[in-house]
Amino acid sequence: MTENEMTSLLFKLADLGVTGIKVKYDGGGDSGAIEWIGYTTEKCDTPEDVNDNIDDWENDSDLAQLDSEAYSLIENFADDILSDIEDWWNNEGGFGNLCICVPSGKYIINNHIRITDTEDYFHDGDLLSKTEEE
């Protein structure tokens, strides 16, 4: 997406009354996906405001219902930008959200990586004495 295309998209969203976009994503086991893209019309001066104003993805406004073309463009942009950060889609994966202020285009990404810890133990013994205990 070119800078002019992004600017046009942000102004189009602003004309629809959108002040912020939140993209939720999740991944693991060598794949990841955009789960949902929501929007808010509440005042948002910073991307953190967007994060605070769009909290419940089950009940908040779904961008796909407002404008399916804008949804697709934001989804493609999010895929591109999320592929350049920490690996959230392989192994145990990760999840997070991308919050975009409209029309400024300023954004934050809250990326959470799942990590499996291991604990190592060492045991020794004598098989013959172990059989004598029984």
Steps between C-alpha positions, in 0.01 A plus 500: 500500500642838402509800729229670289276192521544484878426871535183460289390203710557686828300801376223272371477339846501843666214607270307197630556625855770245586762628746688175563555148368602195705628185332508181711723213388598157627734227384686182579618175349644666188195710412339821612206714400315823550209402725299822498516868405290743700453873505395776734339840452598619847767771531848351458805726523751214523520136397478417873158671501396269216610201707298626798188584295478167317512236767235236433536343158177307545293818538699787346447618144629269225669691215390236247137598563574872461715479185618166360750663261662694786508177701691322223747786458568522876531119519761498219690788662493323838627176345794690353594690815453199730730285288786740586481465881581218741389155384147459640385221267754215538536237774302608809408817312368821638221752486439870524348806346589783269332831594481776238396861558283645222578720310860548628602140425708475819497147636619270777534122499452304822665168408505207742716194432421164660809325633523152648740471791680182590626382835793260509551235767770241550453174686738215563474174675592135509266251335601218730427694818172620349384141450594411858263773630194321359 
